[in-house]
mmCIF file of C-alpha atoms and ligand atoms in Angstrom:
data_model
loop_
_atom_site.group_PDB
_atom_site.id
_atom_site.type_symbol
_atom_site.label_atom_id
_atom_site.label_comp_id
_atom_site.label_asym_id
_atom_site.label_seq_id
_atom_site.Cartn_x
_atom_site.Cartn_y
_atom_site.Cartn_z
ATOM 1 C CA MET A 1 -34.818 -2.496 21.639
ATOM 2 C CA SER A 2 -37.098 -5.261 22.780
ATOM 3 C CA ILE A 3 -37.197 -6.715 26.257
ATOM 4 C CA LEU A 4 -35.948 -9.937 24.737
ATOM 5 C CA SER A 5 -32.581 -8.474 23.791
ATOM 6 C CA GLY A 6 -31.972 -7.988 27.502
ATOM 7 C CA ILE A 7 -32.566 -11.567 28.467
ATOM 8 C CA PHE A 8 -30.988 -13.390 25.593
ATOM 9 C CA SER A 9 -27.260 -13.511 25.717
ATOM 10 C CA SER A 10 -24.992 -11.994 23.090
ATOM 11 C CA ASP A 11 -22.742 -14.215 21.083
ATOM 12 C CA MET A 12 -19.034 -13.735 21.562
ATOM 13 C CA ALA A 13 -15.739 -14.085 19.790
ATOM 14 C CA ILE A 14 -12.519 -14.797 21.662
ATOM 15 C CA ASP A 15 -8.933 -14.320 20.552
ATOM 16 C CA LEU A 16 -7.206 -16.625 22.986
ATOM 17 C CA GLY A 17 -3.653 -15.435 22.449
ATOM 18 C CA THR A 18 -0.342 -16.493 23.897
ATOM 19 C CA ALA A 19 0.221 -12.954 25.159
ATOM 20 C CA ASN A 20 -3.241 -11.351 25.242
ATOM 21 C CA THR A 21 -6.845 -12.489 25.308
ATOM 22 C CA LEU A 22 -9.499 -10.297 23.698
ATOM 23 C CA VAL A 23 -13.247 -10.764 23.898
ATOM 24 C CA TYR A 24 -15.657 -9.349 21.331
ATOM 25 C CA VAL A 25 -19.388 -9.223 22.016
ATOM 26 C CA ARG A 26 -21.781 -9.029 19.099
ATOM 27 C CA GLY A 27 -23.201 -5.547 18.813
ATOM 28 C CA LYS A 28 -20.621 -4.079 21.176
ATOM 29 C CA GLY A 29 -17.189 -4.788 19.725
ATOM 30 C CA ILE A 30 -14.108 -5.566 21.805
ATOM 31 C CA VAL A 31 -15.100 -5.386 25.461
ATOM 32 C CA LEU A 32 -12.069 -7.012 27.095
ATOM 33 C CA ASN A 33 -8.353 -7.018 26.349
ATOM 34 C CA GLU A 34 -6.095 -8.454 29.043
ATOM 35 C CA PRO A 35 -2.848 -10.422 29.282
ATOM 36 C CA SER A 36 -3.225 -14.216 29.215
ATOM 37 C CA VAL A 37 -1.944 -14.757 32.754
ATOM 38 C CA VAL A 38 -3.415 -16.488 35.831
ATOM 39 C CA ALA A 39 -1.975 -16.117 39.349
ATOM 40 C CA TYR A 40 -2.611 -18.728 42.029
ATOM 41 C CA GLN A 41 -2.230 -18.671 45.788
ATOM 42 C CA VAL A 42 -0.658 -21.973 46.793
ATOM 43 C CA LYS A 43 -1.519 -23.140 50.309
ATOM 44 C CA ASP A 44 -1.037 -26.626 51.762
ATOM 45 C CA GLY A 45 -0.626 -27.996 48.266
ATOM 46 C CA ARG A 46 -3.945 -26.484 47.105
ATOM 47 C CA LYS A 47 -4.197 -23.796 44.467
ATOM 48 C CA MET A 48 -6.689 -20.943 44.532
ATOM 49 C CA VAL A 49 -7.058 -18.347 41.777
ATOM 50 C CA LEU A 50 -5.779 -15.035 43.070
ATOM 51 C CA ALA A 51 -5.868 -12.863 39.970
ATOM 52 C CA VAL A 52 -6.397 -13.124 36.209
ATOM 53 C CA GLY A 53 -5.339 -10.833 33.360
ATOM 54 C CA ASP A 54 -3.933 -7.367 34.080
ATOM 55 C CA ASP A 55 -3.594 -7.943 37.828
ATOM 56 C CA ALA A 56 -1.897 -11.298 37.325
ATOM 57 C CA LYS A 57 0.593 -9.961 34.757
ATOM 58 C CA LEU A 58 1.882 -7.473 37.331
ATOM 59 C CA MET A 59 2.864 -10.480 39.441
ATOM 60 C CA LEU A 60 4.802 -12.332 36.685
ATOM 61 C CA GLY A 61 8.433 -12.724 37.693
ATOM 62 C CA ARG A 62 7.771 -11.095 41.082
ATOM 63 C CA THR A 63 5.998 -13.844 42.971
ATOM 64 C CA PRO A 64 6.939 -15.089 46.466
ATOM 65 C CA GLY A 65 6.945 -18.863 47.027
ATOM 66 C CA SER A 66 3.255 -18.927 47.967
ATOM 67 C CA ILE A 67 2.061 -17.376 44.692
ATOM 68 C CA GLU A 68 2.399 -18.835 41.232
ATOM 69 C CA ALA A 69 1.775 -16.799 38.068
ATOM 70 C CA ILE A 70 1.135 -18.918 34.985
ATOM 71 C CA ARG A 71 0.751 -18.191 31.292
ATOM 72 C CA PRO A 72 -1.707 -20.898 30.191
ATOM 73 C CA MET A 73 -0.926 -20.481 26.491
ATOM 74 C CA ARG A 74 2.408 -21.257 24.850
ATOM 75 C CA ASP A 75 3.170 -21.210 21.153
ATOM 76 C CA GLY A 76 -0.432 -20.207 20.498
ATOM 77 C CA VAL A 77 -2.019 -23.273 22.070
ATOM 78 C CA ILE A 78 -3.067 -24.371 25.547
ATOM 79 C CA ALA A 79 -0.040 -25.449 27.555
ATOM 80 C CA ASP A 80 -1.768 -25.635 30.931
ATOM 81 C CA PHE A 81 -5.308 -26.891 30.588
ATOM 82 C CA ASP A 82 -6.570 -26.046 34.094
ATOM 83 C CA SER A 83 -5.327 -22.486 34.118
ATOM 84 C CA ALA A 84 -6.571 -21.902 30.563
ATOM 85 C CA GLU A 85 -10.033 -22.979 31.627
ATOM 86 C CA GLU A 86 -9.918 -20.759 34.715
ATOM 87 C CA MET A 87 -8.867 -17.844 32.559
ATOM 88 C CA ILE A 88 -11.558 -18.350 29.906
ATOM 89 C CA LYS A 89 -14.239 -18.746 32.602
ATOM 90 C CA HIS A 90 -13.068 -15.631 34.386
ATOM 91 C CA PHE A 91 -13.101 -13.510 31.230
ATOM 92 C CA ILE A 92 -16.473 -14.815 30.020
ATOM 93 C CA ARG A 93 -18.020 -14.146 33.438
ATOM 94 C CA LYS A 94 -16.555 -10.680 33.405
ATOM 95 C CA VAL A 95 -18.278 -9.698 30.159
ATOM 96 C CA HIS A 96 -21.394 -11.869 30.251
ATOM 97 C CA ARG A 97 -24.478 -10.401 31.865
ATOM 98 C CA ARG A 98 -25.736 -12.745 34.559
ATOM 99 C CA THR A 99 -29.357 -11.758 33.946
ATOM 100 C CA THR A 100 -29.371 -13.513 30.587
ATOM 101 C CA LEU A 101 -31.216 -16.768 30.216
ATOM 102 C CA SER A 102 -29.461 -18.514 27.376
ATOM 103 C CA LYS A 103 -25.838 -19.425 27.035
ATOM 104 C CA PRO A 104 -23.804 -17.619 24.397
ATOM 105 C CA LYS A 105 -22.454 -19.074 21.214
ATOM 106 C CA ILE A 106 -18.720 -18.474 21.115
ATOM 107 C CA ILE A 107 -16.264 -18.469 18.225
ATOM 108 C CA VAL A 108 -12.591 -18.804 19.102
ATOM 109 C CA CYS A 109 -9.670 -18.495 16.740
ATOM 110 C CA VAL A 110 -6.979 -21.183 16.757
ATOM 111 C CA PRO A 111 -3.517 -21.181 15.182
ATOM 112 C CA TYR A 112 -3.425 -22.785 11.752
ATOM 113 C CA GLY A 113 -0.958 -25.375 12.996
ATOM 114 C CA ALA A 114 -3.033 -26.484 16.013
ATOM 115 C CA THR A 115 -3.428 -30.261 16.266
ATOM 116 C CA PRO A 116 -6.827 -31.969 16.706
ATOM 117 C CA VAL A 117 -5.957 -32.586 20.366
ATOM 118 C CA GLU A 118 -5.122 -28.927 20.900
ATOM 119 C CA LYS A 119 -8.331 -27.857 19.160
ATOM 120 C CA ARG A 120 -10.386 -30.181 21.313
ATOM 121 C CA ALA A 121 -8.767 -28.742 24.434
ATOM 122 C CA ILE A 122 -9.735 -25.220 23.409
ATOM 123 C CA ARG A 123 -13.296 -26.232 22.530
ATOM 124 C CA GLN A 124 -13.746 -28.116 25.814
ATOM 125 C CA SER A 125 -12.509 -25.141 27.838
ATOM 126 C CA VAL A 126 -14.960 -22.821 26.129
ATOM 127 C CA LEU A 127 -17.881 -25.228 26.545
ATOM 128 C CA SER A 128 -17.158 -25.842 30.189
ATOM 129 C CA ALA A 129 -16.850 -22.103 30.675
ATOM 130 C CA GLY A 130 -20.531 -21.858 29.758
ATOM 131 C CA ALA A 131 -20.825 -21.658 25.977
ATOM 132 C CA ARG A 132 -23.828 -23.191 24.224
ATOM 133 C CA ARG A 133 -21.795 -23.878 21.088
ATOM 134 C CA ALA A 134 -18.115 -23.403 20.420
ATOM 135 C CA GLY A 135 -16.855 -22.752 16.900
ATOM 136 C CA LEU A 136 -13.236 -22.579 15.848
ATOM 137 C CA ILE A 137 -11.835 -20.403 13.083
ATOM 138 C CA PRO A 138 -8.234 -20.425 11.790
ATOM 139 C CA GLU A 139 -6.320 -17.415 13.109
ATOM 140 C CA PRO A 140 -4.975 -16.272 9.692
ATOM 141 C CA ILE A 141 -8.513 -15.986 8.312
ATOM 142 C CA ALA A 142 -9.600 -13.989 11.359
ATOM 143 C CA ALA A 143 -6.510 -11.774 11.043
ATOM 144 C CA ALA A 144 -7.200 -11.072 7.370
ATOM 145 C CA ILE A 145 -10.885 -10.260 7.985
ATOM 146 C CA GLY A 146 -9.911 -8.000 10.884
ATOM 147 C CA ALA A 147 -7.359 -6.199 8.723
ATOM 148 C CA GLY A 148 -10.105 -5.493 6.191
ATOM 149 C CA MET A 149 -8.656 -7.655 3.406
ATOM 150 C CA PRO A 150 -11.041 -8.750 0.642
ATOM 151 C CA ILE A 151 -10.591 -12.443 1.414
ATOM 152 C CA THR A 152 -13.640 -13.673 -0.476
ATOM 153 C CA ASP A 153 -12.388 -12.227 -3.782
ATOM 154 C CA PRO A 154 -10.817 -14.587 -6.327
ATOM 155 C CA THR A 155 -7.396 -13.027 -5.767
ATOM 156 C CA GLY A 156 -4.423 -13.976 -3.640
ATOM 157 C CA ASN A 157 -4.037 -12.120 -0.332
ATOM 158 C CA MET A 158 -1.112 -12.677 2.003
ATOM 159 C CA VAL A 159 -1.425 -12.023 5.715
ATOM 160 C CA VAL A 160 1.358 -12.443 8.272
ATOM 161 C CA ASP A 161 0.168 -12.519 11.895
ATOM 162 C CA ILE A 162 3.057 -12.124 14.317
ATOM 163 C CA GLY A 163 1.779 -12.923 17.802
ATOM 164 C CA GLY A 164 3.445 -13.670 21.096
ATOM 165 C CA GLY A 165 3.880 -17.380 20.397
ATOM 166 C CA THR A 166 3.594 -17.937 16.669
ATOM 167 C CA THR A 167 3.940 -16.280 13.307
ATOM 168 C CA GLU A 168 1.261 -17.430 10.913
ATOM 169 C CA VAL A 169 1.790 -16.784 7.253
ATOM 170 C CA ALA A 170 -1.164 -17.454 4.991
ATOM 171 C CA VAL A 171 -2.274 -16.946 1.420
ATOM 172 C CA LEU A 172 -6.036 -16.643 1.119
ATOM 173 C CA SER A 173 -8.311 -16.671 -1.877
ATOM 174 C CA LEU A 174 -12.078 -17.150 -2.266
ATOM 175 C CA GLY A 175 -12.605 -17.102 1.478
ATOM 176 C CA ASP A 176 -10.295 -19.963 2.309
ATOM 177 C CA ILE A 177 -6.653 -20.800 2.939
ATOM 178 C CA VAL A 178 -4.566 -21.742 -0.101
ATOM 179 C CA TYR A 179 -1.306 -21.999 1.803
ATOM 180 C CA ALA A 180 -0.520 -21.489 5.461
ATOM 181 C CA ARG A 181 2.389 -22.106 7.721
ATOM 182 C CA SER A 182 2.711 -21.566 11.428
ATOM 183 C CA ALA A 183 6.245 -20.935 12.707
ATOM 184 C CA ARG A 184 6.898 -21.089 16.437
ATOM 185 C CA VAL A 185 8.517 -17.688 16.533
ATOM 186 C CA GLY A 186 7.028 -14.413 17.742
ATOM 187 C CA GLY A 187 7.200 -11.875 20.552
ATOM 188 C CA ASP A 188 8.175 -14.419 23.214
ATOM 189 C CA ARG A 189 11.182 -15.581 21.178
ATOM 190 C CA MET A 190 12.221 -11.961 20.755
ATOM 191 C CA ASP A 191 12.048 -11.426 24.525
ATOM 192 C CA GLU A 192 14.126 -14.583 25.107
ATOM 193 C CA ALA A 193 16.660 -13.425 22.529
ATOM 194 C CA ILE A 194 17.064 -10.121 24.395
ATOM 195 C CA ILE A 195 17.458 -11.945 27.730
ATOM 196 C CA ASN A 196 20.147 -14.217 26.251
ATOM 197 C CA TYR A 197 21.994 -11.365 24.588
ATOM 198 C CA LEU A 198 22.152 -9.278 27.770
ATOM 199 C CA ARG A 199 23.335 -12.278 29.780
ATOM 200 C CA ARG A 200 26.058 -13.281 27.347
ATOM 201 C CA GLN A 201 27.254 -9.922 26.099
ATOM 202 C CA MET A 202 26.677 -7.688 29.104
ATOM 203 C CA ASN A 203 26.642 -10.068 32.080
ATOM 204 C CA LEU A 204 23.215 -8.765 32.997
ATOM 205 C CA LEU A 205 20.254 -10.892 34.062
ATOM 206 C CA VAL A 206 16.833 -9.440 33.275
ATOM 207 C CA GLY A 207 13.344 -10.960 33.449
ATOM 208 C CA GLU A 208 10.714 -11.355 30.722
ATOM 209 C CA THR A 209 8.924 -8.148 31.659
ATOM 210 C CA THR A 210 12.065 -6.034 31.289
ATOM 211 C CA ALA A 211 12.999 -7.757 28.042
ATOM 212 C CA GLU A 212 9.539 -7.047 26.627
ATOM 213 C CA ARG A 213 9.791 -3.388 27.680
ATOM 214 C CA ILE A 214 13.151 -3.040 25.926
ATOM 215 C CA LYS A 215 11.670 -4.614 22.777
ATOM 216 C CA THR A 216 8.606 -2.382 22.675
ATOM 217 C CA THR A 217 10.589 0.773 23.513
ATOM 218 C CA ILE A 218 13.711 0.570 21.324
ATOM 219 C CA GLY A 219 13.434 -2.841 19.616
ATOM 220 C CA THR A 220 14.240 -2.806 15.918
ATOM 221 C CA ALA A 221 14.635 -5.332 13.125
ATOM 222 C CA ARG A 222 17.415 -3.387 11.367
ATOM 223 C CA MET A 223 20.796 -1.988 12.310
ATOM 224 C CA PRO A 224 20.431 1.775 12.852
ATOM 225 C CA ASP A 225 22.179 3.812 10.147
ATOM 226 C CA ASP A 226 24.541 5.461 12.632
ATOM 227 C CA GLY A 227 25.500 2.033 14.053
ATOM 228 C CA ARG A 228 24.047 2.934 17.460
ATOM 229 C CA GLY A 229 20.523 4.411 17.378
ATOM 230 C CA GLN A 230 18.528 5.342 20.483
ATOM 231 C CA THR A 231 19.574 4.254 23.946
ATOM 232 C CA MET A 232 17.719 3.146 27.043
ATOM 233 C CA LEU A 233 18.653 2.656 30.700
ATOM 234 C CA ILE A 234 17.853 -0.802 31.995
ATOM 235 C CA ARG A 235 18.128 -2.559 35.338
ATOM 236 C CA GLY A 236 18.906 -6.142 36.135
ATOM 237 C CA ARG A 237 21.236 -8.297 38.183
ATOM 238 C CA ASP A 238 24.958 -8.441 37.561
ATOM 239 C CA ILE A 239 25.879 -12.072 36.887
ATOM 240 C CA LEU A 240 29.415 -11.643 38.198
ATOM 241 C CA ASN A 241 28.706 -10.250 41.659
ATOM 242 C CA GLY A 242 24.972 -10.831 41.997
ATOM 243 C CA VAL A 243 24.016 -7.243 42.806
ATOM 244 C CA PRO A 244 21.454 -5.049 41.033
ATOM 245 C CA LYS A 245 22.982 -3.023 38.239
ATOM 246 C CA GLU A 246 21.833 -0.300 35.835
ATOM 247 C CA LEU A 247 23.295 0.101 32.375
ATOM 248 C CA GLU A 248 22.605 1.590 28.993
ATOM 249 C CA VAL A 249 21.681 -0.417 25.911
ATOM 250 C CA ASN A 250 21.404 0.909 22.384
ATOM 251 C CA GLN A 251 19.331 -0.062 19.370
ATOM 252 C CA ALA A 252 22.266 -1.604 17.524
ATOM 253 C CA GLN A 253 22.711 -4.091 20.374
ATOM 254 C CA ILE A 254 19.016 -4.942 20.431
ATOM 255 C CA ALA A 255 18.965 -5.302 16.620
ATOM 256 C CA GLU A 256 21.808 -7.805 16.984
ATOM 257 C CA ALA A 257 19.929 -9.629 19.742
ATOM 258 C CA LEU A 258 16.771 -9.812 17.605
ATOM 259 C CA ALA A 259 18.499 -10.816 14.369
ATOM 260 C CA GLU A 260 17.685 -14.515 14.687
ATOM 261 C CA PRO A 261 13.930 -14.345 15.423
ATOM 262 C CA VAL A 262 13.552 -11.587 12.807
ATOM 263 C CA GLN A 263 15.280 -13.797 10.231
ATOM 264 C CA GLN A 264 12.990 -16.700 11.139
ATOM 265 C CA ILE A 265 9.973 -14.493 10.464
ATOM 266 C CA CYS A 266 11.421 -13.399 7.097
ATOM 267 C CA ASP A 267 12.196 -17.027 6.230
ATOM 268 C CA ALA A 268 8.602 -18.055 6.951
ATOM 269 C CA VAL A 269 7.371 -15.363 4.547
ATOM 270 C CA MET A 270 9.914 -16.349 1.874
ATOM 271 C CA GLN A 271 8.915 -19.984 2.165
ATOM 272 C CA ALA A 272 5.247 -19.099 1.727
ATOM 273 C CA LEU A 273 6.074 -17.067 -1.368
ATOM 274 C CA GLU A 274 8.017 -19.950 -2.869
ATOM 275 C CA THR A 275 5.133 -22.375 -2.303
ATOM 276 C CA THR A 276 2.336 -20.121 -3.563
ATOM 277 C CA PRO A 277 0.839 -21.011 -6.973
ATOM 278 C CA PRO A 278 2.163 -18.557 -9.616
ATOM 279 C CA ASP A 279 -1.127 -16.770 -10.365
ATOM 280 C CA LEU A 280 -1.682 -16.026 -6.705
ATOM 281 C CA SER A 281 1.971 -14.887 -6.388
ATOM 282 C CA ALA A 282 1.261 -12.341 -9.094
ATOM 283 C CA ASP A 283 -1.696 -11.043 -7.044
ATOM 284 C CA ILE A 284 0.538 -10.720 -3.991
ATOM 285 C CA VAL A 285 3.063 -8.705 -5.996
ATOM 286 C CA ASP A 286 0.187 -6.350 -6.889
ATOM 287 C CA ARG A 287 -1.427 -6.156 -3.497
ATOM 288 C CA GLY A 288 1.508 -6.562 -1.139
ATOM 289 C CA VAL A 289 1.571 -8.257 2.245
ATOM 290 C CA MET A 290 -0.445 -7.317 5.354
ATOM 291 C CA LEU A 291 1.127 -7.583 8.814
ATOM 292 C CA THR A 292 -1.048 -8.124 11.907
ATOM 293 C CA GLY A 293 -0.387 -9.105 15.554
ATOM 294 C CA GLY A 294 1.676 -7.251 18.144
ATOM 295 C CA GLY A 295 4.955 -8.305 16.514
ATOM 296 C CA ALA A 296 4.040 -6.170 13.480
ATOM 297 C CA LEU A 297 4.804 -3.178 15.704
ATOM 298 C CA LEU A 298 8.481 -4.093 16.055
ATOM 299 C CA GLY A 299 10.492 -1.155 14.760
ATOM 300 C CA GLU A 300 11.453 -1.406 11.068
ATOM 301 C CA LEU A 301 10.181 -4.966 10.706
ATOM 302 C CA ASP A 302 8.126 -3.861 7.707
ATOM 303 C CA LEU A 303 11.213 -2.310 6.117
ATOM 304 C CA SER A 304 13.298 -5.374 6.774
ATOM 305 C CA LEU A 305 10.649 -7.609 5.177
ATOM 306 C CA ARG A 306 10.392 -5.247 2.217
ATOM 307 C CA GLU A 307 14.139 -5.442 1.662
ATOM 308 C CA GLN A 308 14.158 -9.225 1.763
ATOM 309 C CA THR A 309 11.049 -9.928 -0.299
ATOM 310 C CA GLY A 310 10.909 -6.926 -2.613
ATOM 311 C CA LEU A 311 7.160 -6.697 -1.882
ATOM 312 C CA SER A 312 5.243 -3.785 -0.467
ATOM 313 C CA ILE A 313 4.421 -4.411 3.181
ATOM 314 C CA SER A 314 1.561 -2.788 5.115
ATOM 315 C CA ILE A 315 0.868 -2.820 8.821
ATOM 316 C CA ALA A 316 -2.808 -3.257 9.711
ATOM 317 C CA ASN A 317 -4.612 -0.582 11.652
ATOM 318 C CA ASP A 318 -4.439 -1.627 15.292
ATOM 319 C CA PRO A 319 -2.557 -4.888 14.676
ATOM 320 C CA LEU A 320 -3.131 -6.100 18.264
ATOM 321 C CA SER A 321 -6.931 -6.126 17.750
ATOM 322 C CA CYS A 322 -7.168 -7.516 14.206
ATOM 323 C CA VAL A 323 -7.684 -11.150 15.082
ATOM 324 C CA ALA A 324 -10.363 -10.384 17.687
ATOM 325 C CA LEU A 325 -12.166 -8.020 15.305
ATOM 326 C CA GLY A 326 -11.998 -10.565 12.506
ATOM 327 C CA THR A 327 -13.275 -13.367 14.752
ATOM 328 C CA GLY A 328 -16.081 -11.043 15.835
ATOM 329 C CA LYS A 329 -16.976 -10.214 12.250
ATOM 330 C CA ALA A 330 -17.069 -13.936 11.516
ATOM 331 C CA LEU A 331 -20.074 -14.101 13.881
ATOM 332 C CA ASP A 332 -21.931 -11.807 11.504
ATOM 333 C CA PHE A 333 -20.854 -13.567 8.329
ATOM 334 C CA GLU A 334 -21.310 -17.077 9.565
ATOM 335 C CA LYS A 335 -23.208 -18.148 6.476
ATOM 336 C CA GLU A 336 -20.527 -16.957 4.061
ATOM 337 C CA LEU A 337 -17.792 -18.413 6.254
ATOM 338 C CA ARG A 338 -19.448 -21.687 7.216
ATOM 339 C CA HIS A 339 -16.767 -23.678 5.392
ATOM 340 C CA VAL A 340 -14.073 -22.309 7.697
ATOM 341 C CA ILE A 341 -15.900 -22.230 11.056
ATOM 342 C CA ASP A 342 -15.628 -25.615 12.678
ATOM 343 C CA TYR A 343 -18.327 -26.471 15.229
ATOM 344 C CA ASP A 344 -17.845 -30.138 15.844
ATOM 345 C CA SER A 345 -14.447 -31.734 15.407
HETATM 346 N N1 LIG B 1 5.636 -2.055 19.895
HETATM 347 C C1 LIG B 1 5.905 -3.357 19.877
HETATM 348 N N2 LIG B 1 7.050 -3.818 19.342
HETATM 349 C C2 LIG B 1 7.333 -5.126 19.324
HETATM 350 N N3 LIG B 1 6.534 -6.070 19.837
HETATM 351 C C3 LIG B 1 5.379 -5.675 20.404
HETATM 352 C C4 LIG B 1 4.992 -4.309 20.454
HETATM 353 N N4 LIG B 1 3.791 -4.239 21.092
HETATM 354 C C5 LIG B 1 3.452 -5.492 21.423
HETATM 355 N N5 LIG B 1 4.391 -6.371 21.017
HETATM 356 C C6 LIG B 1 4.444 -7.817 21.227
HETATM 357 O O1 LIG B 1 3.349 -8.441 20.589
HETATM 358 C C7 LIG B 1 3.073 -9.677 21.256
HETATM 359 C C8 LIG B 1 1.604 -9.787 21.501
HETATM 360 O O2 LIG B 1 0.951 -9.750 20.271
HETATM 361 P P1 LIG B 1 -0.490 -10.411 20.115
HETATM 362 O O3 LIG B 1 -1.402 -9.902 21.169
HETATM 363 O O4 LIG B 1 -0.866 -10.238 18.690
HETATM 364 O O5 LIG B 1 -0.119 -11.933 20.431
HETATM 365 P P2 LIG B 1 -1.083 -13.106 20.818
HETATM 366 O O6 LIG B 1 -2.267 -13.054 19.914
HETATM 367 O O7 LIG B 1 -1.377 -13.070 22.267
HETATM 368 O O8 LIG B 1 -0.167 -14.370 20.500
HETATM 369 P P3 LIG B 1 -0.422 -15.627 19.498
HETATM 370 O O9 LIG B 1 -1.211 -15.092 18.349
HETATM 371 O O10 LIG B 1 0.938 -16.081 19.102
HETATM 372 O O11 LIG B 1 -1.134 -16.607 20.328
HETATM 373 C C9 LIG B 1 3.845 -9.658 22.568
HETATM 374 O O12 LIG B 1 4.960 -10.519 22.444
HETATM 375 C C10 LIG B 1 4.255 -8.208 22.683
HETATM 376 O O13 LIG B 1 5.481 -8.060 23.397
HETATM 377 MG MG1 LIG B 2 -2.755 -13.806 18.113
#
């Protein structure tokens, strides 16, 4: 190791997700993985950052009037510009050695469906957070690279990234996107569906955090064979008398609650299959479909997709890290991927 490697900064890759933000540093791998949440202290109309990431997520849904916890990203893109910038700055500072002289080059992945305005917002945030250059790469390409798919081959590869905000379905061949569609359905919609179901069917009010815990503990995309499945005790507020209440939910109820978002994900995959050129469709029949993103971990989602499409479905190793790993690898293969990394729009 030369002395120079200590003073020059390392380039970074960021997966700026609706639910989680991951930072990859060249030569080190993923060095940060925290929820995309910023908490502010509000005093005399002025806002001061109180916590970011893990600490801020603990405050979501539990804040007194003087504290505001915000999720800067919605549907995969920046919904609150100021808090997104605060968050990116905070995370970059956390992983970037202050002793370095030069600013890092940073590649960030963006949803396929992001508009030029949304892309500019992301690039500006990264530049003002201290990047020398900011490159953007489409999330489905990053997901496929991270899942280890041979995307530069002349064959069709289908990747389905189910994140917190969006589900991106893409067919890739020769290192680029042949077809892609971004549907605004993902983990957040599933959480909302659980909240609505419990309110309507069980007169129970629960917050996002509880809904997410139910989903990750017993959530399933298919009716359990015994019509009931596992059960879980949950707490919330009784709508009728306003007092805290504890009750049991089972997997059949949660499968019913999740039926709509699950169907929307299946529909997005079906639509992609119908639009794919026939030769590439044949490749996908051979190779199957790869699932990435946290939503890929929903119980039996792979089975449900297999039943509806007739294709073989795989879940990537560590689906929550795929996009960050793929964006990181893009730093190393910049030459080969120059047609998909966008540095200036
Ligand atoms: N075991 C699980 N079952 C179901 N969902 C899960 C599980 N684990 C995590 N999730 C969900 O995955 C989502 C987060 O996934 P991920 O980190 O890939 O999203 P993101 O990249 O932040 O979002 P996006 O790509 O849409 O911007 C959350 O909604 C989370 O609740
Ligand atoms: Mg994502």
